[in-house]
Each structure stands twice: as structure tokens, then as C-alpha cells.
Short mmCIF file of C-alpha atoms and ligand atoms in Angstrom, two decimals:
data_model
loop_
_atom_site.label_atom_id
_atom_site.label_comp_id
_atom_site.label_asym_id
_atom_site.label_seq_id
_atom_site.Cartn_x
_atom_site.Cartn_y
_atom_site.Cartn_z
CA UNK A 1 3.03 -41.83 -6.69
CA UNK A 2 6.00 -39.52 -6.39
CA UNK A 3 5.42 -35.97 -5.30
CA UNK A 4 5.34 -33.30 -7.99
CA UNK A 5 6.96 -29.93 -7.58
CA UNK A 6 4.59 -27.09 -8.48
CA UNK A 7 5.99 -24.42 -10.78
CA UNK A 8 5.06 -21.11 -9.21
CA UNK A 9 5.24 -17.62 -10.68
CA UNK A 10 4.93 -14.69 -8.31
CA UNK A 11 4.20 -11.33 -9.90
CA UNK A 12 5.87 -8.47 -8.05
CA UNK A 13 8.96 -8.24 -5.87
CA UNK A 14 7.64 -5.78 -3.31
CA UNK A 15 6.83 -6.55 0.31
CA UNK A 16 4.06 -9.02 -0.64
CA UNK A 17 6.11 -10.84 -3.29
CA UNK A 18 9.18 -11.16 -1.10
CA UNK A 19 7.09 -12.40 1.86
CA UNK A 20 5.45 -14.97 -0.39
CA UNK A 21 8.65 -16.22 -2.01
CA UNK A 22 10.43 -16.72 1.30
CA UNK A 23 7.40 -18.40 2.87
CA UNK A 24 7.21 -20.84 -0.06
CA UNK A 25 10.94 -21.46 0.11
CA UNK A 26 10.76 -22.20 3.83
CA UNK A 27 7.94 -24.66 3.14
CA UNK A 28 10.25 -26.51 0.77
CA UNK A 29 9.05 -25.26 -2.62
CA UNK A 30 11.96 -24.62 -4.93
CA UNK A 31 10.48 -23.83 -8.35
CA UNK A 32 9.47 -20.27 -7.57
CA UNK A 33 10.16 -17.36 -9.93
CA UNK A 34 9.39 -13.74 -9.18
CA UNK A 35 8.69 -11.51 -12.18
CA UNK A 36 9.18 -7.84 -11.38
CA UNK A 37 8.36 -5.02 -13.77
CA UNK A 38 10.80 -2.59 -12.13
CA UNK A 39 14.54 -2.42 -12.49
CA UNK A 40 14.91 -3.35 -8.83
CA UNK A 41 13.10 -5.16 -6.04
CA UNK A 42 11.21 -3.29 -3.30
CA UNK A 43 7.88 -2.35 -4.88
CA UNK A 44 6.71 1.00 -3.52
CA UNK A 45 10.10 1.41 -1.84
CA UNK A 46 11.80 1.16 -5.21
CA UNK A 47 9.41 3.44 -7.10
CA UNK A 48 9.09 6.08 -4.40
CA UNK A 49 12.25 8.04 -3.67
CA UNK A 50 10.99 11.56 -3.22
CA UNK A 51 12.65 13.83 -0.63
CA UNK A 52 11.32 13.21 2.86
CA UNK A 53 10.00 9.70 2.14
CA UNK A 54 9.40 8.04 5.50
CA UNK A 55 7.34 4.99 6.42
CA UNK A 56 4.51 5.91 8.79
CA UNK A 57 4.56 2.45 10.39
CA UNK A 58 7.11 2.08 13.23
CA UNK A 59 10.19 0.30 11.83
CA UNK A 60 10.19 -2.38 14.51
CA UNK A 61 6.86 -3.49 13.12
CA UNK A 62 7.73 -2.95 9.48
CA UNK A 63 9.69 -6.16 9.05
CA UNK A 64 9.18 -9.76 8.13
CA UNK A 65 8.94 -12.32 10.93
CA UNK A 66 11.59 -14.38 9.13
CA UNK A 67 14.09 -11.53 8.75
CA UNK A 68 14.34 -9.60 12.01
CA UNK A 69 16.02 -6.23 11.84
CA UNK A 70 16.39 -4.70 15.28
CA UNK A 71 18.90 -1.97 14.40
CA UNK A 72 16.89 0.59 12.45
CA UNK A 73 18.37 4.07 12.52
CA UNK A 74 15.01 5.73 13.19
CA UNK A 75 11.78 4.86 14.94
CA UNK A 76 10.09 5.56 11.59
CA UNK A 77 12.50 4.41 8.89
CA UNK A 78 13.25 6.31 5.71
CA UNK A 79 12.32 4.80 2.37
CA UNK A 80 16.01 4.30 1.54
CA UNK A 81 16.64 2.28 4.72
CA UNK A 82 13.61 0.05 4.07
CA UNK A 83 14.80 -0.48 0.51
CA UNK A 84 18.22 -1.57 1.79
CA UNK A 85 16.49 -3.98 4.19
CA UNK A 86 14.38 -5.50 1.40
CA UNK A 87 17.48 -5.89 -0.75
CA UNK A 88 19.19 -7.70 2.09
CA UNK A 89 16.26 -10.11 2.46
CA UNK A 90 16.20 -10.91 -1.27
CA UNK A 91 19.97 -11.57 -1.18
CA UNK A 92 19.90 -13.57 2.02
CA UNK A 93 17.25 -15.97 0.75
CA UNK A 94 18.67 -15.95 -2.79
CA UNK A 95 15.25 -15.36 -4.31
CA UNK A 96 14.95 -15.96 -8.04
CA UNK A 97 13.85 -12.49 -9.16
CA UNK A 98 13.72 -11.49 -12.81
CA UNK A 99 13.85 -7.71 -13.05
CA UNK A 100 12.46 -5.59 -15.89
CA UNK A 101 10.02 -8.41 -16.49
CA UNK A 102 6.60 -6.81 -16.64
CA UNK A 103 3.88 -9.40 -16.99
CA UNK A 104 1.58 -8.33 -19.79
CA UNK A 105 -0.54 -11.48 -19.97
CA UNK A 106 -1.35 -14.50 -17.85
CA UNK A 107 -3.76 -17.03 -19.31
CA UNK A 108 -5.18 -20.15 -17.76
CA UNK A 109 -4.64 -23.06 -20.14
CA UNK A 110 -7.05 -25.53 -18.54
CA UNK A 111 -4.39 -27.11 -16.38
CA UNK A 112 -2.00 -24.28 -15.54
CA UNK A 113 -0.89 -20.82 -16.57
CA UNK A 114 0.92 -19.34 -19.54
CA UNK A 115 2.63 -16.10 -18.61
CA UNK A 116 4.00 -13.52 -21.06
CA UNK A 117 6.25 -10.57 -20.27
CA UNK A 118 6.60 -7.25 -22.09
CA UNK A 119 10.04 -8.27 -23.32
CA UNK A 120 8.54 -11.34 -24.98
CA UNK A 121 9.53 -13.84 -22.28
CA UNK A 122 7.17 -16.82 -21.85
CA UNK A 123 6.75 -19.06 -18.83
CA UNK A 124 4.49 -21.95 -17.97
CA UNK A 125 3.43 -22.35 -14.37
CA UNK A 126 1.09 -24.49 -12.30
CA UNK A 127 0.25 -21.54 -10.04
CA UNK A 128 0.36 -17.78 -10.42
CA UNK A 129 0.43 -15.55 -7.36
CA UNK A 130 -0.24 -11.85 -7.93
CA UNK A 131 1.63 -9.79 -5.36
CA UNK A 132 1.18 -6.66 -7.38
CA UNK A 133 0.25 -4.25 -4.59
CA UNK A 134 -2.12 -1.34 -4.43
CA UNK A 135 -0.04 1.81 -4.72
CA UNK A 136 1.84 1.40 -7.98
CA UNK A 137 0.02 3.16 -10.82
CA UNK A 138 0.64 6.90 -10.29
CA UNK A 139 -2.49 9.00 -10.65
CA UNK A 140 -1.85 11.98 -12.93
CA UNK A 141 -4.68 14.50 -12.57
CA UNK A 142 -6.39 15.71 -15.70
CA UNK A 143 -5.79 19.44 -15.13
CA UNK A 144 -6.16 21.66 -18.21
CA UNK A 145 -2.82 22.91 -19.45
CA UNK A 146 -0.60 20.47 -17.55
CA UNK A 147 1.13 19.56 -20.82
CA UNK A 148 1.78 23.22 -21.64
CA UNK A 149 3.84 23.91 -18.51
CA UNK A 150 7.36 24.96 -19.47
CA UNK A 151 9.00 24.12 -16.15
CA UNK A 152 9.48 20.66 -14.67
CA UNK A 153 6.68 18.32 -13.62
CA UNK A 154 7.24 15.19 -11.56
CA UNK A 155 4.98 12.69 -9.83
CA UNK A 156 6.35 11.76 -6.41
CA UNK A 157 6.36 8.06 -7.33
CA UNK A 158 8.63 8.83 -10.32
CA UNK A 159 11.10 11.17 -8.63
CA UNK A 160 14.38 11.64 -10.47
CA UNK A 161 17.66 12.21 -8.71
CA UNK A 162 18.57 15.05 -11.08
CA UNK A 163 15.69 17.27 -9.97
CA UNK A 164 16.90 20.45 -8.29
CA UNK A 165 14.65 21.80 -5.58
CA UNK A 166 16.84 24.24 -3.63
CA UNK A 167 16.26 27.86 -4.56
CA UNK A 168 13.31 27.10 -6.83
CA UNK A 169 9.66 28.06 -6.77
CA UNK A 170 7.82 24.82 -6.13
CA UNK A 171 4.15 23.86 -6.29
CA UNK A 172 3.06 20.69 -4.53
CA UNK A 173 -0.37 19.26 -5.42
CA UNK A 174 -1.98 16.82 -3.01
CA UNK A 175 -2.24 16.64 0.76
CA UNK A 176 -2.08 12.92 1.55
CA UNK A 177 0.86 11.35 3.40
CA UNK A 178 3.09 11.98 0.40
CA UNK A 179 2.17 15.63 -0.10
CA UNK A 180 2.68 16.33 3.60
CA UNK A 181 6.09 14.62 3.63
CA UNK A 182 7.34 16.27 0.46
CA UNK A 183 6.20 19.75 1.55
CA UNK A 184 7.97 19.28 4.89
CA UNK A 185 11.16 18.21 3.13
CA UNK A 186 11.27 20.80 0.34
CA UNK A 187 10.09 23.94 2.12
CA UNK A 188 13.35 24.71 3.90
CA UNK A 189 15.50 25.15 0.80
CA UNK A 190 12.90 26.25 -1.70
CA UNK A 191 12.76 29.85 -2.85
CA UNK A 192 9.03 29.53 -2.40
CA UNK A 193 6.68 26.60 -1.89
CA UNK A 194 2.96 26.60 -2.60
CA UNK A 195 0.90 23.70 -1.34
CA UNK A 196 -2.30 23.25 -3.35
CA UNK A 197 -4.74 21.51 -1.07
CA UNK A 198 -8.04 20.39 -2.56
CA UNK A 199 -9.11 18.74 0.70
CA UNK A 200 -7.36 19.45 4.00
CA UNK A 201 -6.26 16.35 5.91
CA UNK A 202 -6.03 15.69 9.61
CA UNK A 203 -2.31 15.61 10.35
CA UNK A 204 -1.52 13.91 13.64
CA UNK A 205 1.65 14.98 15.36
CA UNK A 206 4.20 12.16 15.56
CA UNK A 207 7.98 12.20 16.01
CA UNK A 208 8.68 11.06 12.46
CA UNK A 209 12.36 12.06 12.63
CA UNK A 210 13.12 10.43 15.98
CA UNK A 211 16.35 8.39 15.90
CA UNK A 212 16.26 4.93 17.39
CA UNK A 213 18.95 4.74 20.09
CA UNK A 214 21.86 2.68 18.72
CA UNK A 215 22.14 0.91 22.07
CA UNK A 216 18.56 -0.36 21.84
CA UNK A 217 19.28 -1.83 18.40
CA UNK A 218 22.53 -3.40 19.62
CA UNK A 219 20.84 -5.03 22.62
CA UNK A 220 17.94 -6.35 20.53
CA UNK A 221 20.44 -7.72 18.03
CA UNK A 222 22.35 -9.58 20.72
CA UNK A 223 19.20 -10.94 22.35
CA UNK A 224 17.00 -12.32 19.57
CA UNK A 225 14.44 -13.51 22.10
CA UNK A 226 13.94 -9.96 23.34
CA UNK A 227 13.64 -8.76 19.76
CA UNK A 228 11.03 -11.42 19.02
CA UNK A 229 9.12 -10.50 22.19
CA UNK A 230 9.15 -6.82 21.17
CA UNK A 231 7.88 -7.67 17.68
CA UNK A 232 5.07 -9.81 19.12
CA UNK A 233 4.17 -7.11 21.62
CA UNK A 234 4.03 -4.48 18.87
CA UNK A 235 1.93 -6.76 16.70
CA UNK A 236 -0.40 -7.37 19.61
CA UNK A 237 -0.45 -3.68 20.47
CA UNK A 238 -1.25 -2.70 16.90
CA UNK A 239 -4.52 -4.58 17.41
CA UNK A 240 -5.71 -1.42 19.13
CA UNK A 241 -5.48 0.38 15.80
CA UNK A 242 -7.69 -2.22 14.11
CA UNK A 243 -10.18 -1.89 16.94
CA UNK A 244 -10.17 1.91 16.75
CA UNK A 245 -10.81 2.10 13.04
CA UNK A 246 -13.32 -0.73 12.79
CA UNK A 247 -15.54 -0.14 15.85
CA UNK A 248 -16.90 3.11 17.27
CA UNK A 249 -15.73 3.46 20.88
CA UNK A 250 -14.25 5.89 23.37
CA UNK A 251 -10.83 4.78 22.13
CA UNK A 252 -11.67 6.02 18.64
CA UNK A 253 -12.91 9.32 20.08
CA UNK A 254 -9.69 9.79 22.08
CA UNK A 255 -7.52 9.30 18.99
CA UNK A 256 -9.72 11.62 16.95
CA UNK A 257 -9.45 14.23 19.69
CA UNK A 258 -5.66 13.88 19.54
CA UNK A 259 -5.82 14.69 15.82
CA UNK A 260 -7.83 17.84 16.56
CA UNK A 261 -5.42 18.75 19.36
CA UNK A 262 -2.45 18.29 17.01
CA UNK A 263 -3.92 20.98 14.78
CA UNK A 264 -4.98 23.33 17.61
CA UNK A 265 -1.62 23.13 19.38
CA UNK A 266 0.49 23.70 16.28
CA UNK A 267 -1.64 26.28 14.47
CA UNK A 268 -2.76 28.84 17.05
CA UNK A 269 -3.87 31.35 14.42
CA UNK A 270 -7.62 30.97 13.91
CA UNK A 271 -7.71 31.92 10.22
CA UNK A 272 -4.92 29.54 9.25
CA UNK A 273 -6.44 26.83 11.40
CA UNK A 274 -9.83 27.11 9.76
CA UNK A 275 -8.23 26.67 6.34
CA UNK A 276 -6.45 23.56 7.58
CA UNK A 277 -9.48 22.01 9.28
CA UNK A 278 -11.06 19.09 7.40
CA UNK A 279 -14.85 18.71 7.25
CA UNK A 280 -14.82 14.98 8.01
CA UNK A 281 -13.78 12.82 10.95
CA UNK A 282 -10.12 12.14 11.74
CA UNK A 283 -9.06 8.61 10.64
CA UNK A 284 -11.64 8.51 7.84
CA UNK A 285 -8.95 8.91 5.20
CA UNK A 286 -5.62 7.15 5.61
CA UNK A 287 -4.25 9.01 8.65
CA UNK A 288 -1.37 11.36 7.95
CA UNK A 289 1.39 11.59 10.57
CA UNK A 290 3.90 14.41 10.71
CA UNK A 291 5.91 16.36 13.23
CA UNK A 292 6.91 19.08 10.80
CA UNK A 293 4.16 19.85 8.28
CA UNK A 294 2.31 22.60 10.16
CA UNK A 295 5.60 24.36 10.86
CA UNK A 296 6.63 24.06 7.21
CA UNK A 297 3.39 25.37 5.76
CA UNK A 298 3.40 28.35 8.11
CA UNK A 299 6.97 29.36 7.18
CA UNK A 300 7.56 32.69 5.44
CA UNK A 301 8.44 31.08 2.11
CA UNK A 302 5.39 28.80 2.11
CA UNK A 303 1.75 29.25 1.22
CA UNK A 304 -1.30 27.06 1.40
CA UNK A 305 -3.78 27.46 -1.44
CA UNK A 306 -7.21 25.96 -1.04
CA UNK A 307 -8.71 27.53 -4.19
CA UNK A 308 -9.55 25.12 -6.98
CA UNK A 309 -6.90 24.86 -9.68
CA UNK A 310 -8.41 26.08 -12.92
CA UNK A 311 -5.53 25.93 -15.34
CA UNK A 312 -1.86 25.16 -15.53
CA UNK A 313 -0.22 27.78 -17.69
CA UNK A 314 3.21 27.66 -19.35
CA UNK A 315 4.65 29.53 -16.33
CA UNK A 316 2.58 28.48 -13.38
CA UNK A 317 -0.80 27.64 -11.90
CA UNK A 318 -4.00 29.66 -12.10
CA UNK A 319 -6.71 29.11 -9.50
CA UNK A 320 -10.45 29.74 -9.74
CA UNK A 321 -10.07 33.17 -8.11
CA UNK A 322 -8.10 34.26 -11.18
CA UNK A 323 -4.73 34.39 -9.41
CA UNK A 324 -1.74 32.94 -11.23
CA UNK A 325 1.37 31.92 -9.31
CA UNK A 326 4.55 31.38 -11.27
CA UNK A 327 6.52 28.26 -10.40
CA UNK A 328 9.58 26.37 -11.68
CA UNK A 329 8.64 22.88 -10.54
CA UNK A 330 5.28 21.16 -10.11
CA UNK A 331 5.31 18.15 -7.79
CA UNK A 332 2.30 15.88 -8.23
CA UNK A 333 1.66 14.18 -4.89
CA UNK A 334 -1.69 13.12 -6.27
CA UNK A 335 -1.66 9.47 -5.27
CA UNK A 336 -2.36 6.30 -7.19
CA UNK A 337 -4.97 4.44 -9.20
CA UNK A 338 -5.40 2.22 -6.21
CA UNK A 339 -7.78 -0.51 -7.27
CA UNK A 340 -6.11 -1.76 -10.40
CA UNK A 341 -4.16 -4.49 -8.62
CA UNK A 342 -2.70 -6.67 -11.40
CA UNK A 343 -4.42 -4.74 -14.16
CA UNK A 344 -3.84 -3.60 -16.95
CA UNK A 345 -2.33 -7.07 -17.40
CA UNK A 346 -4.34 -9.29 -19.73
CA UNK A 347 -5.35 -11.80 -17.06
CA UNK A 348 -7.64 -14.54 -18.34
CA UNK A 349 -8.99 -17.37 -16.25
CA UNK A 350 -11.20 -20.34 -16.99
CA UNK A 351 -12.97 -20.22 -20.39
CA UNK A 352 -11.13 -17.01 -21.26
CA UNK A 353 -12.81 -14.96 -18.52
CA UNK A 354 -10.97 -11.64 -18.29
CA UNK A 355 -10.23 -9.99 -14.95
CA UNK A 356 -11.94 -6.83 -16.20
CA UNK A 357 -15.16 -8.77 -16.74
CA UNK A 358 -14.81 -10.66 -13.46
CA UNK A 359 -14.29 -7.34 -11.68
CA UNK A 360 -16.79 -5.31 -13.71
CA UNK A 361 -18.42 -4.25 -10.42
CA UNK A 362 -15.09 -3.62 -8.68
CA UNK A 363 -12.29 -5.81 -7.31
CA UNK A 364 -13.40 -8.70 -5.12
CA UNK A 365 -11.81 -11.84 -3.82
CA UNK A 366 -12.44 -14.61 -1.32
CA UNK A 367 -10.57 -13.82 1.90
CA UNK A 368 -8.30 -11.40 0.00
CA UNK A 369 -6.73 -14.18 -2.04
CA UNK A 370 -8.89 -16.29 -4.38
CA UNK A 371 -11.06 -15.19 -7.30
CA UNK A 372 -13.90 -17.24 -8.83
CA UNK A 373 -13.10 -18.13 -12.45
CA UNK A 374 -9.34 -18.05 -11.83
CA UNK A 375 -8.11 -21.55 -10.87
CA UNK A 376 -4.64 -22.00 -9.37
CA UNK A 377 -4.39 -18.24 -8.99
CA UNK A 378 -4.00 -16.35 -5.73
CA UNK A 379 -3.47 -12.75 -4.69
CA UNK A 380 -1.34 -11.62 -1.77
CA UNK A 381 -2.43 -8.26 -0.33
CA UNK A 382 -5.26 -8.41 -2.83
CA UNK A 383 -8.77 -6.94 -2.52
CA UNK A 384 -9.87 -5.97 1.02
CA UNK A 385 -6.37 -6.24 2.43
CA UNK A 386 -5.77 -4.31 5.64
CA UNK A 387 -3.78 -1.40 4.22
CA UNK A 388 -5.04 0.80 7.05
CA UNK A 389 -5.04 -1.34 10.15
CA UNK A 390 -2.92 -4.51 10.36
CA UNK A 391 0.77 -5.17 9.60
CA UNK A 392 1.15 -5.78 5.87
CA UNK A 393 4.07 -8.13 6.43
CA UNK A 394 1.97 -10.21 8.83
CA UNK A 395 -0.95 -10.29 6.39
CA UNK A 396 1.27 -11.23 3.45
CA UNK A 397 3.06 -14.02 5.33
CA UNK A 398 -0.25 -15.37 6.62
CA UNK A 399 -1.74 -15.41 3.12
CA UNK A 400 1.41 -17.05 1.77
CA UNK A 401 1.15 -19.83 4.37
CA UNK A 402 -2.46 -20.33 3.30
CA UNK A 403 -1.30 -20.69 -0.31
CA UNK A 404 1.39 -23.12 0.88
CA UNK A 405 -1.38 -25.35 2.25
CA UNK A 406 -2.82 -25.57 -1.28
CA UNK A 407 0.56 -26.14 -2.87
CA UNK A 408 1.19 -29.07 -0.52
CA UNK A 409 -2.06 -30.68 -1.58
CA UNK A 410 -1.12 -30.17 -5.21
CA UNK A 411 2.29 -31.70 -4.53
CA UNK A 412 0.50 -34.71 -3.00
CA UNK A 413 -1.69 -35.09 -6.13
CA UNK A 414 -4.90 -34.26 -4.24
CA UNK A 415 -5.99 -32.06 -7.18
CA UNK A 416 -4.74 -30.54 -10.40
CA UNK A 417 -6.72 -27.33 -10.24
CA UNK A 418 -8.37 -25.46 -7.38
CA UNK A 419 -10.93 -22.70 -7.82
CA UNK A 420 -12.95 -20.85 -5.21
CA UNK A 421 -16.73 -21.02 -5.59
CA UNK A 422 -18.82 -17.98 -6.44
CA UNK A 423 -21.03 -18.79 -3.43
CA UNK A 424 -18.21 -18.71 -0.89
CA UNK A 425 -16.86 -15.49 -2.40
CA UNK A 426 -20.27 -13.82 -2.27
CA UNK A 427 -20.76 -14.93 1.36
CA UNK A 428 -17.38 -13.52 2.34
CA UNK A 429 -18.03 -10.26 0.54
CA UNK A 430 -21.44 -9.91 2.20
CA UNK A 431 -19.77 -10.35 5.60
CA UNK A 432 -17.18 -7.75 4.66
CA UNK A 433 -19.83 -5.27 3.50
CA UNK A 434 -21.77 -5.66 6.76
CA UNK A 435 -18.63 -5.28 8.88
CA UNK A 436 -17.55 -2.16 6.98
CA UNK A 437 -20.69 -0.33 8.16
CA UNK A 438 -19.39 0.92 11.54
CA UNK A 439 -15.81 1.52 10.40
CA UNK A 440 -14.40 5.02 10.52
CA UNK A 441 -13.65 4.76 6.79
CA UNK A 442 -17.41 4.86 6.26
CA UNK A 443 -18.04 8.15 8.02
CA UNK A 444 -18.27 10.36 4.96
CA UNK A 445 -15.00 11.25 3.26
CA UNK A 446 -13.46 10.61 -0.11
CA UNK A 447 -10.31 8.52 0.10
CA UNK A 448 -8.17 6.12 -1.87
CA UNK A 449 -9.82 3.34 0.12
CA UNK A 450 -12.96 3.77 -2.00
CA UNK A 451 -13.39 1.95 -5.29
CA UNK A 452 -15.02 3.58 -8.31
CA UNK A 453 -18.21 1.82 -7.26
CA UNK A 454 -18.03 3.43 -3.80
CA UNK A 455 -17.08 0.28 -1.91
CA UNK A 456 -14.44 0.44 0.81
CA UNK A 457 -11.56 -1.79 -0.23
CA UNK A 458 -10.24 -2.61 3.25
CA UNK A 459 -10.23 -5.31 5.91
CA UNK A 460 -12.96 -4.56 8.45
CA UNK A 461 -12.05 -7.32 10.92
CA UNK A 462 -9.30 -7.78 13.48
CA UNK A 463 -6.09 -9.76 13.16
CA UNK A 464 -7.44 -12.76 15.01
CA UNK A 465 -10.30 -13.08 12.50
CA UNK A 466 -7.85 -12.80 9.63
CA UNK A 467 -5.64 -15.48 11.16
CA UNK A 468 -8.65 -17.75 11.63
CA UNK A 469 -9.98 -17.23 8.10
CA UNK A 470 -6.61 -18.04 6.57
CA UNK A 471 -5.57 -20.78 9.00
CA UNK A 472 -6.39 -23.57 6.58
CA UNK A 473 -8.37 -24.11 3.38
CA UNK A 474 -12.05 -24.87 3.77
CA UNK A 475 -12.51 -27.50 1.10
CA UNK A 476 -16.24 -26.92 0.72
CA UNK A 477 -15.52 -23.40 -0.52
CA UNK A 478 -13.57 -24.71 -3.53
CA UNK A 479 -13.93 -26.82 -6.64
CA UNK A 480 -11.11 -29.33 -6.86
CA UNK A 481 -10.45 -31.13 -10.11
P1 NA7 B 501 -3.36 10.02 -1.48
O1 NA7 B 501 -3.48 9.80 -0.02
O2 NA7 B 501 -4.31 9.33 -2.38
O3 NA7 B 501 -3.43 11.60 -1.71
C1 NA7 B 501 -3.58 12.16 -2.98
C2 NA7 B 501 -3.78 13.65 -2.83
O4 NA7 B 501 -3.85 14.24 -4.11
C3 NA7 B 501 -5.06 14.03 -2.10
O5 NA7 B 501 -4.80 15.13 -1.28
C4 NA7 B 501 -5.98 14.41 -3.25
O6 NA7 B 501 -6.99 15.31 -2.89
C5 NA7 B 501 -5.00 15.07 -4.18
N1 NA7 B 501 -5.48 15.15 -5.55
C6 NA7 B 501 -5.79 14.12 -6.37
N2 NA7 B 501 -6.21 14.60 -7.56
C7 NA7 B 501 -6.16 15.94 -7.48
C8 NA7 B 501 -6.49 16.99 -8.36
N3 NA7 B 501 -6.96 16.74 -9.59
N4 NA7 B 501 -6.32 18.27 -7.94
C9 NA7 B 501 -5.86 18.52 -6.71
N5 NA7 B 501 -5.54 17.57 -5.81
C10 NA7 B 501 -5.69 16.30 -6.19
O7 NA7 B 501 -1.90 9.64 -2.01
P2 NA7 B 501 -0.50 9.69 -1.24
O8 NA7 B 501 0.54 9.39 -2.25
O9 NA7 B 501 -0.36 10.94 -0.46
O10 NA7 B 501 -0.58 8.54 -0.19
C11 NA7 B 501 -0.90 7.23 -0.57
C12 NA7 B 501 -0.56 6.29 0.54
O11 NA7 B 501 0.85 6.00 0.49
C13 NA7 B 501 -0.73 6.82 1.92
O12 NA7 B 501 -2.05 6.84 2.34
C14 NA7 B 501 0.14 5.91 2.73
O13 NA7 B 501 -0.52 4.69 2.93
C15 NA7 B 501 1.30 5.68 1.81
P3 NA7 B 501 -8.44 14.80 -2.34
O14 NA7 B 501 -8.19 14.42 -0.90
O15 NA7 B 501 -8.83 13.61 -3.19
O16 NA7 B 501 -9.33 15.94 -2.51
#
């Protein structure tokens, strides 16, 4: 029997979607279409373009194994530079990306998938791969009066280039990585900047603006072997991070002490320091890195407000202590609805099962990638992905190679549909729940890692375990038809 070419639809052209498409292409699959809801590729790096946007993962590690880029301008790259890199990768591999193609529905037909886009486009596919990411639905807080504000309001993930910040009175809400970056960037030129902090974060000092020496990039470019060795070494070295966050040890304590020291050394004033001191362990929330935030927030034109916001008025913000501060611009650095994944898409699997029903108790998948009830459907950087500990590019490429193993079997007519069993998924999720116990994420803080049900949606194992679990399909964990 001749081989059959699977028709594959990938949803999302961010880091996960690009990694998947190239991995499939390299494995010889040619009928691969990426549907992207945005007007450009890049995922979070397309949607986020607020001032100060910087990736908190060292650039030398923030790259695909198949597209080395040794010559970053900075040790921690800006969002714009990463976006240019992702563009280059999409062009180089000539990926078939359809932009402005938001998938509104994907329904399993019994043998494959029928996919519908918002613009009315329809596609039939043998496999659908959701590479829809975690941080893409902006969270807009429900603060009374927000709609009555007469100035400008912007969420950081929807920044517009025509927003003026210099000389204006700015309020920034939110103290995660984004809030800290945007405060650091806007404070200098603002007439006044108020940072509304509901929960202080540990902010570890790091040289976020450090340029990468041009010579280093040039040498690494000329000696690909050295570049490869550096990438491998960094990947290996980043294993320490996974160890620190997943297992209590002296190493974790040392890093946590560094976070406390970062605060003590930069904020000598006791009163200010107390207001900036969190009441939970460092590393519990997604760790914030910055070399400039504490300086920015202590500047003469800046103010930190810890009081609860009671009301947004037409002219400003009123806090619970009755004080109203007038502002011209409100910047919402309030994060994302993180556990939606491919929702609100109308995703229906076998027998019409909707993803909302399948995930009624929160998102879950087998080894981050397969969902019971959804045959020939995979996620890349899906539930329990290591957004806080292991390289996302590595994880996405590994998952894509795992999917490739299934596609090869399909091509060889070993099955028409593949669906993970409920049993195997439950076993995996039990292992995950047990392993999450001693992680630092479970030490008593509220973070975007937590689902509405209170589960921690992260990878509690190390990279070796991930590599082993996704090395090849375990046939007994699946129904093949
Ligand atoms: P985060 O880390 O989810 O931070 C959101 C921030 O917004 C956080 O400080 C929240 O306070 C705050 N927030 C949310 N709702 C409100 C309301 N209603 N009032 C006041 N403050 C509020 O999002 P980021 O965009 O900073 O970072 C996301 C990830 O992107 C980051 O971790 C990196 O991986 C890259 P809370 O702490 O919940 O009290």
C-alpha cells in the first residue's frame, strides 16, 4: 500500500507552532498549514510590544535548535529582536502560515477534523495540533468605574504605537514581570508614575540591559560547533533551575536568599522595603528579574501604592483610604487568563464531546499533549508545560517529534485514528499531582500557575524525565482504530 500524506493543521504561529511546523517539515511532512489569529506570526512576541518588553530567558537559550542565532544584541533580548528572529525562521523554512485566521471551531468527524475560521474559511485535516499558548487572552480586571475613565486605558498585551507616555501622569496596575518592566521603562519620561501593587513580588536583580559583546556573536557565528556546544551547555545548566523549583534543597535556599538580598541591597530604607516585601517565598510566583525596577519606583516622580483600588473615576483612581490620584493614562499590566489554552474555540472531539466538558475540572492532558476524547488531536505546550523551569523551545520541539512518531505510523497505515486512554491520562495526572507537592510553586502564593480549581498547571519533573516520557509513543496508552 502506498504511503498517505497526513493533512495537518497547526493552530497558532507562536514559538510552539513554529517549532512544530519546522519539526514536521524536517521529518518530511509537507501538508502542514498554520492558522494564526493574529495579523503576524510570533505569538506573545507579536501581541506584546509595550515599552521595556524584554525576555527574561537568556537569548542564547531562547532559540530553536534548528535555527541557531548566536548574534543577539543583548544577553536578554528585547521583544522586538525576538520577533525579528521568529520572522526570519518562518521565512527561512517557508512555513505555510495563514494570518488573520482565527479558528472558531474544530470538530472531529469520526475520521478526521473539520476546522472553521472566523472569516468563514473551512479546512479538513487528518490531525489538528493546538499550539495556542498560555499567555494570550489579556485579563482585564473588573474594577468599578473602569469604563468611566476619560483618559486612555491600555492593556500591555494590546499596546498601541500611538500612545504617548512622556510628560503624562501614568498609573500602572500589576506587579508581575510585565508591570515591573513597564514601570522601569516609563518612569524616566513620565510626569508622574504610580504603581498600584496588590501583591508585592520578589524582584531578583539581573543585568537585563546587558549588551552581548558583538565579538562573541561573531565568533559563535563563525564556529557553529562552539555555538552548539554553548547551547547544549546552557540547556544542561538550566537543569539547575528545574531542580531548584521542584525540590527543596540548599540550592533553592541560596537562590531565595539572593532574592531577599536583591531587595535589601537596593532598598536600604526600612519603610519602603517593608512595603515591597512579599509575604510568601521567593520563586513561588513566576520569578521577576530586573536591574532597574527598585531604582525606578524610588525616583522622585514615582510612587508605589499598596492600598486596594476602590474605584476608577473619570479622572483617576481612588483607593480604599479615600485618596484619589488623577492620571492621564492607565496601563493594565494585569496578566492573562492563563488556562484557556485553545478556548473559547468550539472544540469538539469524539461523539461531540466539547473541550469545556472534558475540562470541566480544569485543563488536563496526557504528557502535556494528548486529551482523552479527542482523537488525532495534540497540544504543544499544552497543560502542565514547563513555563517556569525548562526551555520552551526544547519542550515544543520534543513534543513535536513525539507527534511526528504518530504521524509516521499514520502515514504507514498503522491506524486511522489515535486517542489516548482515560486510564493513562489519569495515571499521568496522579504522578504530576504527587510530584507538585514539594515544588516551590506550592508554598502558599497566588500566581498565574494556579488553575481556577487550585491545581498548579506546571511541569514538576526535570528535563530528562520529559525527554523520556516523550521519547516514543507507548502503544498501550492509546486506542488505535
Ligand atoms: P502576571 O504575572 O499574571 O501579573 C499580573 C499582575 O496583575 C499581578 O501583580 C496581579 O496581582 C495584578 N492584578 C491582577 N488583577 C488585578 C486587580 N484586579 N487589581 C490589581 N492588580 C491586579 O502577568 P504578567 O503579564 O506580569 O506576566 C505574565 C508572564 O509573562 C510572566 O510571568 C512571564 O512569564 C512573562 P496579584 O499578584 O494577583 O495580586
